[in-house]
Coordinates of C-alpha atoms in Angstrom, one line a residue:
X1 CA 13.7 -52.3 18.0
X2 CA 16.5 -53.8 16.2
X3 CA 19.9 -51.7 16.6
X4 CA 22.9 -52.6 14.3
X5 CA 26.0 -50.6 13.4
X6 CA 26.8 -48.9 11.2
X7 CA 22.9 -49.4 10.4
X8 CA 20.0 -48.7 12.2
X9 CA 15.6 -49.7 12.1
X10 CA 12.8 -47.0 14.4
X11 CA 9.4 -46.7 14.2
X12 CA 8.8 -43.2 12.8
X13 CA 4.7 -41.9 12.5
X14 CA 3.4 -39.0 13.0
X15 CA 0.6 -39.4 14.8
X16 CA 2.5 -41.5 17.2
X17 CA 3.5 -38.9 20.3
X18 CA 6.7 -40.4 20.9
X19 CA 9.7 -42.3 18.8
X20 CA 11.4 -45.4 20.2
X21 CA 15.1 -45.2 21.0
X22 CA 17.5 -48.0 21.7
X23 CA 17.7 -49.0 25.1
X24 CA 21.7 -47.9 24.6
X25 CA 21.1 -44.0 24.1
X26 CA 23.1 -43.5 21.0
X27 CA 24.1 -39.7 22.1
X28 CA 24.9 -39.3 24.7
X29 CA 27.0 -36.3 24.6
X30 CA 24.9 -32.8 23.9
X31 CA 24.9 -31.9 19.9
X32 CA 23.7 -29.7 17.8
X33 CA 21.2 -30.5 15.6
X34 CA 21.1 -28.1 12.2
X35 CA 19.0 -27.9 8.6
X36 CA 21.8 -27.0 7.1
X37 CA 23.2 -30.8 7.6
X38 CA 19.6 -31.7 6.3
X39 CA 20.2 -32.5 2.6
X40 CA 23.5 -35.3 4.2
X41 CA 21.1 -36.2 6.6
X42 CA 18.5 -37.4 3.8
X43 CA 21.0 -39.1 2.2
X44 CA 21.2 -41.2 4.6
X45 CA 17.4 -43.0 4.9
X46 CA 17.7 -45.3 1.9
X47 CA 13.8 -47.0 2.9
X48 CA 10.7 -47.6 3.8
X49 CA 9.8 -50.9 5.9
X50 CA 6.2 -51.0 6.7
X51 CA 6.5 -47.6 9.6
X52 CA 9.6 -48.0 10.4
X53 CA 12.8 -45.6 8.8
X54 CA 16.1 -47.2 8.0
X55 CA 18.5 -45.1 8.0
X56 CA 22.4 -46.0 7.4
X57 CA 25.3 -43.6 8.6
X58 CA 27.4 -44.2 12.0
X59 CA 26.3 -44.1 15.4
X60 CA 27.8 -40.9 16.5
X61 CA 25.8 -39.3 13.4
X62 CA 22.6 -41.1 13.3
X63 CA 21.0 -39.0 16.2
X64 CA 22.2 -35.8 15.0
X65 CA 20.7 -36.4 11.8
X66 CA 17.3 -38.2 12.5
X67 CA 16.8 -35.4 15.3
X68 CA 17.5 -32.6 13.3
X69 CA 15.0 -34.4 10.0
X70 CA 12.4 -34.4 12.5
X71 CA 12.3 -31.6 14.0
X72 CA 12.5 -29.9 10.6
X73 CA 8.8 -31.4 9.6
X74 CA 7.2 -31.0 12.4
X75 CA 8.1 -27.3 12.2
X76 CA 6.8 -27.6 8.8
X77 CA 3.8 -28.9 9.6
X78 CA 3.3 -26.3 12.5
X79 CA 3.8 -23.9 9.8
X80 CA 0.8 -25.4 7.5
X81 CA -1.6 -25.9 10.4
X82 CA -1.1 -21.4 11.4
X83 CA -1.0 -20.8 7.4
X84 CA -4.7 -22.0 7.6
X85 CA -5.8 -20.8 10.6
X86 CA -4.8 -17.6 9.8
X87 CA -6.3 -17.5 6.5
X88 CA -4.9 -14.4 4.6
X89 CA -3.3 -13.4 7.8
X90 CA -0.6 -9.6 6.4
X91 CA 2.8 -11.0 5.3
X92 CA 5.2 -9.0 7.1
X93 CA 9.1 -9.8 6.5
X94 CA 9.6 -12.6 8.9
X95 CA 6.9 -14.2 8.1
X96 CA 7.0 -13.9 4.2
X97 CA 11.2 -15.5 4.4
X98 CA 9.9 -18.3 6.2
X99 CA 7.1 -18.9 4.2
X100 CA 8.6 -18.7 1.1
X101 CA 11.2 -22.0 1.4
X102 CA 11.7 -23.3 5.1
X103 CA 14.9 -24.7 4.3
X104 CA 16.2 -21.7 3.3
X105 CA 16.5 -21.0 7.1
X106 CA 18.6 -22.2 10.2
X107 CA 16.6 -23.9 12.4
X108 CA 19.1 -24.4 15.3
X109 CA 18.8 -26.8 18.2
X110 CA 21.1 -27.6 20.6
X111 CA 19.9 -31.0 22.3
X112 CA 20.9 -32.2 25.3
X113 CA 20.8 -33.6 28.7
X114 CA 21.7 -29.8 30.1
X115 CA 19.9 -27.6 28.5
X116 CA 18.4 -26.9 24.7
X117 CA 17.9 -23.9 22.9
X118 CA 15.9 -23.3 19.4
X119 CA 16.4 -20.9 17.2
X120 CA 13.9 -19.8 14.3
X121 CA 16.1 -17.3 12.8
X122 CA 15.4 -15.8 9.1
X123 CA 17.1 -14.3 6.4
X124 CA 15.6 -11.2 5.6
X125 CA 16.5 -8.1 8.0
X126 CA 13.9 -8.5 10.5
X127 CA 14.6 -11.2 12.4
X128 CA 12.4 -13.3 14.7
X129 CA 13.9 -15.2 17.6
X130 CA 11.8 -17.9 20.4
X131 CA 14.9 -19.1 22.9
X132 CA 13.1 -21.9 25.5
X133 CA 15.4 -23.2 28.4
X134 CA 15.1 -26.5 30.0
X135 CA 15.9 -28.1 32.6
X136 CA 16.5 -32.6 32.3
X137 CA 16.7 -33.8 35.9
X138 CA 20.0 -35.9 36.3
X139 CA 18.8 -38.9 36.2
X140 CA 16.5 -40.5 33.8
X141 CA 14.6 -43.3 33.1
X142 CA 14.3 -46.0 30.8
X143 CA 11.1 -47.7 30.1
X144 CA 10.4 -50.8 28.8
X145 CA 9.2 -49.2 25.2
X146 CA 12.9 -48.0 24.8
X147 CA 11.7 -44.6 25.3
X148 CA 12.9 -41.9 27.5
X149 CA 11.4 -39.7 30.7
X150 CA 12.5 -38.1 32.8
X151 CA 11.8 -37.2 37.0
X152 CA 11.9 -33.1 36.8
X153 CA 8.6 -31.2 35.8
X154 CA 7.4 -31.0 31.7
X155 CA 9.6 -28.0 30.3
X156 CA 7.8 -25.8 27.5
X157 CA 9.0 -27.9 24.7
X158 CA 9.2 -31.5 24.7
X159 CA 11.6 -33.3 22.6
X160 CA 8.9 -36.2 22.1
X161 CA 5.5 -34.3 21.2
X162 CA 4.8 -35.0 17.8
X163 CA 4.1 -30.2 17.6
X164 CA 5.8 -28.1 19.1
X165 CA 5.2 -24.3 19.6
X166 CA 6.7 -20.9 20.2
X167 CA 5.7 -19.0 23.9
X168 CA 4.9 -15.5 22.9
X169 CA 3.1 -14.0 20.0
X170 CA 3.4 -16.3 16.1
X171 CA 4.4 -12.4 15.0
X172 CA 5.3 -8.9 14.9
X173 CA 2.2 -7.3 16.5
X174 CA 0.8 -4.2 14.6
X175 CA -0.4 -0.9 16.4
X176 CA -2.2 1.3 14.7
X177 CA -3.5 4.9 16.2
X178 CA -5.9 7.4 14.3
X179 CA -4.7 11.0 15.5
X180 CA -8.1 12.6 15.2
X181 CA -10.2 9.7 15.4
X182 CA -13.6 11.4 16.0
X183 CA -13.7 13.8 13.0
X184 CA -15.0 12.7 9.2
X185 CA -12.4 11.2 7.5
X186 CA -11.5 9.1 10.4
X187 CA -15.1 7.8 11.3
X188 CA -16.0 7.6 6.9
X189 CA -12.8 6.4 4.7
X190 CA -10.0 5.7 7.6
X191 CA -12.1 3.4 10.6
X192 CA -13.5 1.2 7.3
X193 CA -11.3 0.9 5.0
X194 CA -8.9 -0.4 8.3
X195 CA -12.1 -3.5 8.6
X196 CA -11.9 -3.8 5.0
X197 CA -8.6 -5.2 5.6
X198 CA -9.0 -7.4 8.2
X199 CA -12.2 -8.9 7.1
X200 CA -10.2 -10.2 3.8
X201 CA -7.2 -10.9 6.1
X202 CA -4.9 -8.5 5.2
X203 CA -4.2 -7.2 9.9
X204 CA -2.7 -9.8 11.4
X205 CA -4.8 -11.5 14.5
X206 CA -2.9 -9.7 16.9
X207 CA -4.1 -5.6 15.6
X208 CA -4.9 -2.6 18.3
X209 CA -7.1 -0.9 16.6
X210 CA -6.4 3.7 18.5
X211 CA -8.5 6.0 18.6
X212 CA -7.0 9.5 19.7
X213 CA -8.3 12.9 20.1
X214 CA -9.5 15.6 22.5
X215 CA -13.6 14.4 23.2
X216 CA -14.7 12.0 26.2
X217 CA -15.0 9.4 24.9
X218 CA -14.8 5.3 26.5
X219 CA -13.7 2.2 24.3
X220 CA -17.4 1.6 23.7
X221 CA -18.3 5.2 22.5
X222 CA -15.5 5.3 20.1
X223 CA -17.2 1.4 18.4
X224 CA -20.6 2.6 18.6
X225 CA -19.3 5.3 16.4
X226 CA -17.5 3.4 13.6
X227 CA -20.2 0.7 14.0
X228 CA -22.8 2.3 12.0
X229 CA -19.3 2.8 8.7
X230 CA -18.2 -0.7 9.1
X231 CA -19.7 -2.4 5.7
X232 CA -18.0 -6.3 4.3
X233 CA -17.6 -6.8 1.3
X234 CA -20.5 -7.9 -1.1
X235 CA -19.6 -10.9 -3.0
X236 CA -18.1 -12.8 0.5
X237 CA -19.8 -12.3 3.4
X238 CA -18.7 -14.7 5.0
X239 CA -18.8 -14.1 9.5
X240 CA -19.2 -10.9 8.9
X241 CA -20.7 -10.4 12.3
X242 CA -18.5 -12.5 13.8
X243 CA -15.7 -10.7 12.3
X244 CA -17.2 -7.2 12.8
X245 CA -17.3 -8.3 16.9
X246 CA -13.7 -9.0 16.6
X247 CA -12.5 -5.7 15.0
X248 CA -15.0 -3.3 17.3
X249 CA -13.2 -5.9 20.6
X250 CA -9.3 -4.3 19.1
X251 CA -10.4 -1.1 19.1
X252 CA -9.6 1.3 22.2
X253 CA -9.9 4.8 22.8
X254 CA -7.8 7.4 24.6
X255 CA -9.1 10.6 25.3
X256 CA -5.9 13.1 24.6
X257 CA -6.7 16.2 26.1
X258 CA -5.3 19.6 25.5
X259 CA -1.3 18.3 26.6
X260 CA 0.4 16.3 23.2
X261 CA 3.3 14.9 25.4
X262 CA 0.8 14.2 28.2
X263 CA -1.4 12.2 26.1
X264 CA 1.8 10.2 23.1
X265 CA 2.8 9.5 26.8
X266 CA -0.3 7.5 27.8
X267 CA -0.8 6.0 24.1
X268 CA 2.6 4.6 24.4
X269 CA 1.6 2.7 27.7
X270 CA -1.6 1.5 25.9
X271 CA 0.2 0.2 23.3
X272 CA 2.9 -1.6 25.3
X273 CA 0.1 -3.1 27.5
X274 CA -1.0 -4.4 23.9
X275 CA 1.7 -5.4 22.8
X276 CA 3.5 -7.3 25.5
X277 CA 7.5 -9.2 25.1
X278 CA 6.8 -9.5 21.5
X279 CA 8.0 -7.4 18.3
X280 CA 5.8 -4.5 18.0
X281 CA 5.5 -2.1 14.8
X282 CA 3.3 1.1 15.1
X283 CA 1.2 2.7 12.7
X284 CA 0.5 7.0 13.4
X285 CA -2.9 8.4 10.6
X286 CA -1.7 12.2 11.6
X287 CA -6.1 13.0 10.7
X288 CA -5.6 16.6 12.0
X289 CA -5.4 20.5 11.1
X290 CA -2.0 21.3 9.5
X291 CA -2.1 24.2 11.6
X292 CA -1.4 21.1 14.6
X293 CA 0.0 18.9 12.1
X294 CA 4.0 20.1 13.9
X295 CA 2.5 20.0 17.9
X296 CA 1.4 16.3 17.0
X297 CA 4.3 15.2 14.8
X298 CA 7.0 16.2 17.9
X299 CA 5.0 15.2 20.0
X300 CA 4.2 11.6 18.9
X301 CA 7.8 11.6 17.9
X302 CA 9.4 12.2 21.7
X303 CA 6.9 10.2 23.5
X304 CA 5.2 7.2 21.3
X305 CA 7.2 5.5 19.0
X306 CA 7.9 1.7 19.4
X307 CA 11.6 0.5 20.6
X308 CA 10.7 -2.6 18.9
X309 CA 10.1 -2.5 16.0
X310 CA 9.6 0.0 13.5
X311 CA 7.5 3.2 13.0
X312 CA 5.5 4.9 10.6
X313 CA 3.1 8.2 10.0
X314 CA 0.8 9.2 7.7
X315 CA 0.4 12.7 6.7
X316 CA -3.0 14.1 4.7
X317 CA -2.2 16.7 2.0
X318 CA -2.3 19.7 1.7
X319 CA 1.5 19.2 3.1
X320 CA 2.0 22.9 3.1
X321 CA 0.3 26.6 1.8
X322 CA 3.6 27.3 -1.1
X323 CA 6.9 26.5 -0.9
X324 CA 8.0 28.0 2.2
X325 CA 5.6 26.9 4.1
X326 CA 5.9 23.3 2.8
X327 CA 9.6 23.6 3.4
X328 CA 9.4 24.4 7.1
X329 CA 7.3 21.4 7.4
X330 CA 9.4 18.9 6.1
X331 CA 12.5 19.8 7.6
X332 CA 11.0 19.8 10.4
X333 CA 9.7 16.2 10.0
X334 CA 13.3 14.7 8.6
X335 CA 14.2 16.4 12.3
X336 CA 12.1 13.5 14.1
X337 CA 11.7 11.1 11.5
X338 CA 13.5 9.1 8.7
X339 CA 12.3 10.1 4.9
X340 CA 11.1 6.3 4.9
X341 CA 8.9 6.6 7.9
X342 CA 7.6 9.3 6.5
X343 CA 3.9 8.2 4.2
X344 CA 2.4 11.6 2.7
X345 CA -1.3 10.0 1.0
X346 CA -2.7 11.7 -1.1
X347 CA -6.6 8.9 -1.4
X348 CA -6.5 10.4 -5.4
X349 CA -3.8 8.1 -6.4
X350 CA -5.0 5.4 -4.9
X351 CA -7.2 4.8 -7.8
X352 CA -6.8 1.3 -10.0
X353 CA -5.7 4.1 -12.3
X354 CA -3.4 5.1 -10.9
X355 CA -1.6 2.4 -10.1
X356 CA -2.5 0.6 -13.6
X357 CA -0.3 3.6 -15.3
X358 CA 3.0 1.0 -15.1
X359 CA 1.5 -2.0 -16.0
X360 CA 0.5 -0.2 -19.4
X361 CA 3.3 1.1 -20.2
X362 CA 6.5 -1.3 -19.0
X363 CA 4.5 -5.4 -19.3
X364 CA 2.9 -3.9 -23.2
X365 CA 5.3 -4.2 -25.9
X366 CA 2.9 -2.4 -27.5
X367 CA 3.0 0.7 -25.9
X368 CA 7.0 0.5 -25.1
X369 CA 7.7 1.7 -28.8
X370 CA 5.2 4.4 -29.1
X371 CA 5.5 6.1 -25.9
X372 CA 7.3 9.6 -26.6
X373 CA 7.5 13.1 -28.9
X374 CA 7.4 10.9 -31.8
X375 CA 3.8 9.7 -31.5
X376 CA 1.9 11.0 -28.9
X377 CA 0.7 15.3 -29.8
X378 CA -0.3 15.5 -26.6
X379 CA -1.7 14.1 -22.6
X380 CA -4.9 15.6 -21.5
X381 CA -5.3 14.5 -17.6
X382 CA -9.1 15.5 -16.6
X383 CA -10.8 15.6 -12.9
X384 CA -13.8 17.1 -12.6
X385 CA -16.0 17.3 -10.2
X386 CA -20.3 17.3 -10.2
X387 CA -22.5 19.6 -7.7
X388 CA -22.4 16.7 -5.0
X389 CA -18.9 17.7 -4.2
X390 CA -19.1 20.1 -1.3
X391 CA -15.8 22.8 -1.7
X392 CA -15.4 24.3 1.9
X393 CA -11.5 23.3 2.3
X394 CA -11.4 25.3 -0.9
X395 CA -12.9 28.8 -0.1
X396 CA -10.2 28.4 2.9
X397 CA -7.5 29.2 1.5
X398 CA -6.0 26.0 -0.1
X399 CA -8.1 26.0 -3.1
X400 CA -8.0 23.5 -6.3
X401 CA -4.0 23.8 -7.1
X402 CA -2.9 23.1 -3.5
X403 CA -5.7 20.6 -3.2
X404 CA -5.9 18.8 -6.1
X405 CA -3.4 20.2 -8.7
X406 CA 0.3 19.9 -6.4
X407 CA -0.3 16.0 -5.6
X408 CA -2.5 14.1 -7.3
X409 CA -2.0 15.9 -11.0
X410 CA 1.4 16.1 -10.9
X411 CA 1.6 12.9 -9.2
X412 CA -0.3 11.1 -12.4
X413 CA 1.8 13.2 -15.2
X414 CA 5.1 11.7 -13.7
X415 CA 4.1 8.5 -13.4
X416 CA 2.5 8.9 -16.9
X417 CA 5.9 10.9 -18.6
X418 CA 8.5 9.3 -16.1
X419 CA 11.6 7.1 -18.3
X420 CA 11.3 3.1 -16.9
X421 CA 13.0 2.3 -13.1
X422 CA 15.7 -0.3 -12.6
X423 CA 13.1 -2.2 -10.6
X424 CA 9.6 -1.9 -9.0
X425 CA 10.9 -1.7 -5.6
X426 CA 9.6 2.5 -4.4
X427 CA 12.4 4.4 -4.3
X428 CA 13.6 3.8 -7.6
X429 CA 10.0 4.4 -8.9
X430 CA 10.5 7.6 -7.2
X431 CA 13.6 8.4 -9.0
X432 CA 12.0 8.8 -12.0
X433 CA 9.7 10.4 -11.1
X434 CA 11.6 13.2 -9.2
X435 CA 13.4 14.0 -12.8
X436 CA 10.0 14.3 -14.5
X437 CA 9.1 16.9 -11.8
X438 CA 12.2 18.5 -12.4
X439 CA 12.4 18.9 -15.8
X440 CA 8.6 20.2 -16.0
X441 CA 9.0 23.5 -17.5
X442 CA 7.8 27.0 -14.7
X443 CA 3.8 27.6 -15.4
X444 CA 3.3 31.0 -17.6
X445 CA 0.5 33.4 -15.9
X446 CA -0.7 33.0 -19.4
X447 CA -0.7 29.3 -20.0
X448 CA -3.2 29.2 -16.8
X449 CA -6.9 29.5 -16.4
X450 CA -8.9 29.9 -13.3
X451 CA -12.4 29.7 -12.2
X452 CA -14.5 30.0 -9.9
X453 CA -18.3 29.1 -10.0
X454 CA -21.5 31.2 -9.1
X455 CA -23.5 30.1 -7.0
X456 CA -27.6 31.4 -5.6
X457 CA -28.1 30.4 -1.9
X458 CA -30.7 28.2 -3.1
X459 CA -28.1 25.7 -4.8
X460 CA -27.5 24.2 -1.4
X461 CA -23.9 24.4 -2.0
X462 CA -20.6 26.3 -0.5
X463 CA -20.1 29.9 -1.2
X464 CA -18.4 32.6 0.3
X465 CA -18.8 35.7 -2.2
X466 CA -15.6 37.6 -1.5
X467 CA -13.2 34.9 -1.4
X468 CA -10.5 35.0 -4.9
X469 CA -9.7 31.1 -4.1
X470 CA -10.2 28.8 -7.0
X471 CA -12.3 25.8 -7.8
X472 CA -11.2 25.0 -11.5
X473 CA -7.9 25.4 -13.4
X474 CA -6.7 25.1 -16.4
X475 CA -3.6 24.5 -18.3
X476 CA -0.6 23.7 -20.4
X477 CA 2.8 21.7 -18.5
X478 CA 5.4 21.0 -20.9
X479 CA 8.4 18.7 -20.2
X480 CA 12.2 19.7 -21.5
X481 CA 13.2 16.5 -21.9
X482 CA 14.2 13.7 -24.8
X483 CA 11.2 11.9 -24.6
X484 CA 8.7 14.9 -24.4
X485 CA 9.8 18.4 -26.2
X486 CA 7.3 19.8 -27.5
X487 CA 4.6 17.7 -25.9
X488 CA 1.9 19.5 -23.7
X489 CA 0.4 18.3 -21.1
X490 CA -2.9 19.8 -20.8
X491 CA -5.0 20.4 -16.8
X492 CA -8.0 20.0 -17.1
X493 CA -9.4 19.9 -13.0
X494 CA -12.7 22.2 -11.2
X495 CA -15.5 21.7 -9.0
X496 CA -19.4 22.1 -9.8
X497 CA -19.0 20.9 -13.8
X498 CA -21.3 19.5 -15.4
X499 CA -20.3 15.5 -14.7
X500 CA -17.8 13.9 -12.5
X501 CA -15.2 12.8 -14.7
X502 CA -11.6 11.6 -14.2
X503 CA -9.9 10.3 -17.1
X504 CA -6.3 10.5 -18.7
X505 CA -6.1 11.1 -23.0
X506 CA -3.3 10.2 -24.8
X507 CA -3.7 11.4 -28.2
X508 CA -1.4 10.6 -31.3
X509 CA -0.3 12.2 -34.1
X510 CA -1.8 12.1 -37.1
X511 CA -0.8 9.3 -39.7
X512 CA 1.9 10.6 -42.5
X513 CA 0.3 11.0 -45.4
X514 CA -3.3 9.7 -44.8
X515 CA -4.6 8.0 -47.8
X516 CA -8.3 8.0 -46.6
X517 CA -7.7 11.6 -45.4
X518 CA -10.9 12.4 -47.7
X519 CA -13.3 9.9 -46.1
X520 CA -12.8 10.1 -42.3
X521 CA -15.0 13.1 -42.2
X522 CA -15.7 16.7 -41.7
X523 CA -13.7 17.2 -39.2
X524 CA -10.0 15.1 -40.0
X525 CA -8.9 15.5 -35.8
X526 CA -12.3 13.0 -35.2
X527 CA -10.0 10.7 -37.0
X528 CA -6.3 11.1 -34.5
X529 CA -5.7 7.7 -33.0
X530 CA -6.8 7.8 -29.0
X531 CA -5.6 6.3 -25.4
X532 CA -8.1 7.2 -22.9
X533 CA -7.6 5.3 -19.6
X534 CA -10.9 6.3 -17.5
X535 CA -11.4 6.0 -14.2
X536 CA -15.2 8.4 -13.6
X537 CA -18.0 7.4 -13.9
X538 CA -17.2 3.7 -15.6
X539 CA -13.8 2.5 -15.3
X540 CA -12.2 1.2 -18.3
X541 CA -9.4 1.5 -21.1
X542 CA -10.8 3.3 -24.7
X543 CA -8.9 2.6 -28.2
X544 CA -9.8 5.0 -30.6
X545 CA -9.1 3.2 -34.2
X546 CA -10.1 4.0 -37.7
X547 CA -12.2 1.4 -39.0
X548 CA -15.1 0.6 -42.5
X549 CA -18.3 1.5 -41.8
X550 CA -19.8 -1.9 -42.5
X551 CA -21.5 -1.2 -46.7
X552 CA -21.2 -0.2 -50.0
X553 CA -18.7 2.9 -50.4
X554 CA -15.4 3.4 -48.8
X555 CA -16.8 5.6 -45.0
X556 CA -14.6 5.6 -42.0
X557 CA -15.7 5.8 -38.8
X558 CA -13.7 6.0 -35.2
X559 CA -15.1 3.3 -33.3
X560 CA -13.7 2.9 -29.1
X561 CA -12.4 -0.4 -28.8
X562 CA -12.8 -1.0 -25.1
X563 CA -12.5 -2.4 -21.7
X564 CA -15.3 -2.1 -19.6
X565 CA -14.5 -3.0 -16.0
X566 CA -17.4 -3.6 -14.8
X567 CA -18.4 -6.0 -17.4
X568 CA -15.1 -8.1 -17.2
X569 CA -13.9 -8.2 -14.3
X570 CA -16.8 -9.4 -11.0
X571 CA -15.1 -8.0 -8.1
X572 CA -15.5 -4.7 -5.8
X573 CA -13.2 -2.7 -6.4
X574 CA -11.7 -1.6 -3.1
X575 CA -11.8 1.5 -1.7
X576 CA -8.5 4.0 -2.5
X577 CA -8.3 4.5 1.6
X578 CA -7.5 0.4 1.3
X579 CA -4.9 0.5 -0.9
X580 CA -2.8 2.8 0.5
X581 CA -3.1 1.9 3.8
X582 CA -1.7 -1.9 3.1
X583 CA 0.9 0.4 1.2
X584 CA 1.9 1.3 4.5
X585 CA 2.0 -1.1 6.3
X586 CA 3.9 -3.5 4.0
X587 CA 6.3 -0.4 3.3
X588 CA 5.5 0.2 -0.5
X589 CA 6.0 3.8 -1.1
X590 CA 6.2 4.3 -4.4
X591 CA 2.3 6.5 -5.0
X592 CA 3.6 8.6 -1.8
X593 CA 4.8 12.1 -1.9
X594 CA 8.8 12.4 -1.0
X595 CA 10.6 15.2 0.2
X596 CA 12.0 16.2 -3.6
X597 CA 8.8 15.2 -5.3
X598 CA 7.2 17.9 -3.3
X599 CA 10.0 20.8 -3.7
X600 CA 9.8 20.5 -7.2
X601 CA 5.9 20.4 -7.4
X602 CA 5.8 23.0 -5.4
X603 CA 9.0 25.3 -8.1
X604 CA 6.2 24.4 -11.2
X605 CA 3.6 25.8 -9.1
X606 CA 5.3 28.6 -7.3
X607 CA 5.2 31.9 -10.4
X608 CA 1.3 30.9 -10.4
X609 CA 0.6 31.3 -6.9
X610 CA 2.5 34.8 -6.5
X611 CA 0.5 36.7 -9.0
X612 CA -2.6 34.9 -6.9
X613 CA -0.7 36.3 -3.8
X614 CA -0.8 39.8 -5.4
X615 CA -4.0 39.8 -7.0
X616 CA -3.1 40.1 -10.6
X617 CA -4.9 37.5 -11.9
X618 CA -8.8 36.7 -10.8
X619 CA -10.7 33.4 -11.0
X620 CA -13.5 33.4 -13.9
X621 CA -16.2 32.7 -13.2
X622 CA -18.2 29.7 -14.8
X623 CA -22.3 29.1 -14.0
X624 CA -22.5 26.0 -11.5
X625 CA -23.4 22.4 -13.2
X626 CA -21.8 24.2 -16.4
X627 CA -18.0 23.0 -18.9
X628 CA -16.7 25.5 -17.3
X629 CA -14.8 29.1 -17.6
X630 CA -14.9 29.9 -21.3
X631 CA -11.6 30.8 -21.3
X632 CA -10.5 26.9 -22.0
X633 CA -11.3 26.9 -25.1
X634 CA -9.0 29.9 -26.1
X635 CA -6.4 28.1 -24.4
X636 CA -6.9 24.5 -25.3
X637 CA -7.2 26.0 -29.3
X638 CA -3.4 28.0 -28.2
X639 CA -1.7 24.7 -27.6
X640 CA -3.0 23.3 -30.4
X641 CA -5.8 20.7 -28.5
X642 CA -8.3 18.9 -29.8
X643 CA -10.9 20.0 -26.8
X644 CA -12.5 16.3 -25.5
X645 CA -15.6 15.8 -26.5
X646 CA -18.1 15.8 -22.8

C-alpha cells in the first residue's frame, strides 16, 4: 500500500470484493459523492500501473472522487447485466432515459459512518427513486490489509460489494385488465396479442394480466380458455412453451358479478397485491357492449385507478350511434378521465398500410412535390370483404357506415391528406388530422350509394330480411382547402363482395400535351400514372408507369413496378392488435381518435344518417359474391373517376 499526498495509489480491480484503503481513513467526515463531479475526477486518474490505479490530487477530494467513480462503474455493470437478463423489455420512460446515457442521470450518494442515502433520479417526467438506509456501529476495525469492517450486521447495500442492488422491483410494474375477458374478441384477439408482445420482449417481466367478466371461473379455467389461442412467432420459436407457461402464470381472473362498483374494487385490491409497493401503471381494455360502457367506465374511474402511476383505458368502436349519442358518451368519459387517458381503438388502423402512409409521404422526396391537386387527379379508398366475413353486427343497427366508414375510412383519408405535422408526436399528428376532417364537405345524399347483399338461407351468411341497415357504402368526398380543392376522394366499402381487397389508389393527372397519346392504346385512362398502396390480398406498393413494349415499332404499355412485402421482407407481420396495444403502452396515440376528431367525423356523415333514419335512402340490393350495387358505376362516372379494376 502506498500513501502519498498529494498522490495516492490503490489496488483497482472489478473482480475483487473490496478496495484496500489506507490505514488512516481519508474520509473521516461525511462526504457527498455525486456523478456530476465525475468528469473532474477522471482528470485525476492519470495512469494504470499493473492492477493499481494511481490518483493525483488533494486528500480532501480524493475519497469523494474515487468512491463516486467506483459506484458509477458498478452501477453501469448492473445496468448491462439487467439488459442482458431481460432482453428487449418494454422501455418505460424512466428506464429509457437511464439506458440512453448513464452520465445524464444523477446518482447521488451520501457516504458516511452515520447514514447512507442512494438515490437514482431520471431527467424525464417519470422518476424512480430508491432509498437505502443503514447504520454502522460507532466503532470500526481496521484489518491488516487496510479494509474496514463493521461490528453491525450487513446493511442492504455494502460499499465494498462488486455490485449493488436496489430493493423492490427494477422498474414500474404494468397491469392490464381485459374487461369482458370471456368474449370472442378477448379470446381470439386481445389475449393472443398480449402474449405475442410478451413473447417478443415488449412487455415487462413483472406484468400482470387480469381477466374480468361476470362468469364464475377460476384462474386456471381462464388460462385453459385462452391457452388454445396462443401461438408463437413463426420466425422465432425459442422457448415457446416456457414463455407461454410464464405468461399464463401471470394471468388472473376475477368474477365481477353484476355490481361493477364492488367488482372494480375487488379488481383494484387484486392488482395492488400483484404490484406491491413499487410504481405501478394500469391499462383497462373495455371489450364490452356499448350499452354497458358508461356503467363500466364510471365504476372503473372511482374504484380501480392506481395512484402510483398512469391509467389508460381502451374503448372499442363504434363510438356512439350518431352525433348526439357520441357527444353524450364523450362528455361522460371526459368527466371521469383526461383526454390523454382515452384510447379509441380501431383494429383496421393498426395495419402496416396505415402506419406506412406518413412514411411514404414525408420520408420520400419523390412524392412530396406531387402531393396536391396540381398533380393528383383522384384518390380511391377501397375496403371490400368477401364471403368469409359475417355481418351480424351490421344488421343490429350500426351498419357499415358507423362501423367502418366513420373511423377507418375517414382516418385513412385524414392521414393521406393532412399537412406535415411539426413532429411525430401523437398530438401534433392528431392536430393535423382534425384540420382535414373539419375541411371535408358534408356528404350530399346524391353523392352516396348504399347497398345490402341479398342472400338465401343456403348461403350460410347472416340474413335479416326486414333490415335496411347497409352492408355496402360508396361516396365521393371533397376537401375544401388549398391543397385538395376539386380532387374527389371516392370511397368503396362493403361486405359479401367478389374478393377481399384493401387498398388506396392515387391516380395522377394526364401528361399535358402527351406526345404518345395515340400509342398508349384504346383507353387513354389506362395510361395514367398511379400509386397503389395495397394491404390485401398481398401487401404491396405498386407504381403504374408507361413503358415501351420491346420489339419493332412503338407501342406503349402500362406495367406496375411492385414492391411485394412477402418477397422483400421475410418476417411475420404482427397482428394489428399487437401494434395498437404496444402504442397504448408507449403512450403513442396518433392512430387513436381524439374527441374533436370523433365529432368532426360525425359531422361529415350526419346528413346521410339523417336521411337514412327518415327512410329517404333505401339500400340497393346486390348479389352476394358480386361486385356491388350497379349505381356505383354511375357515381364514379359522375365525378370523372375511372373504375378501379377488380
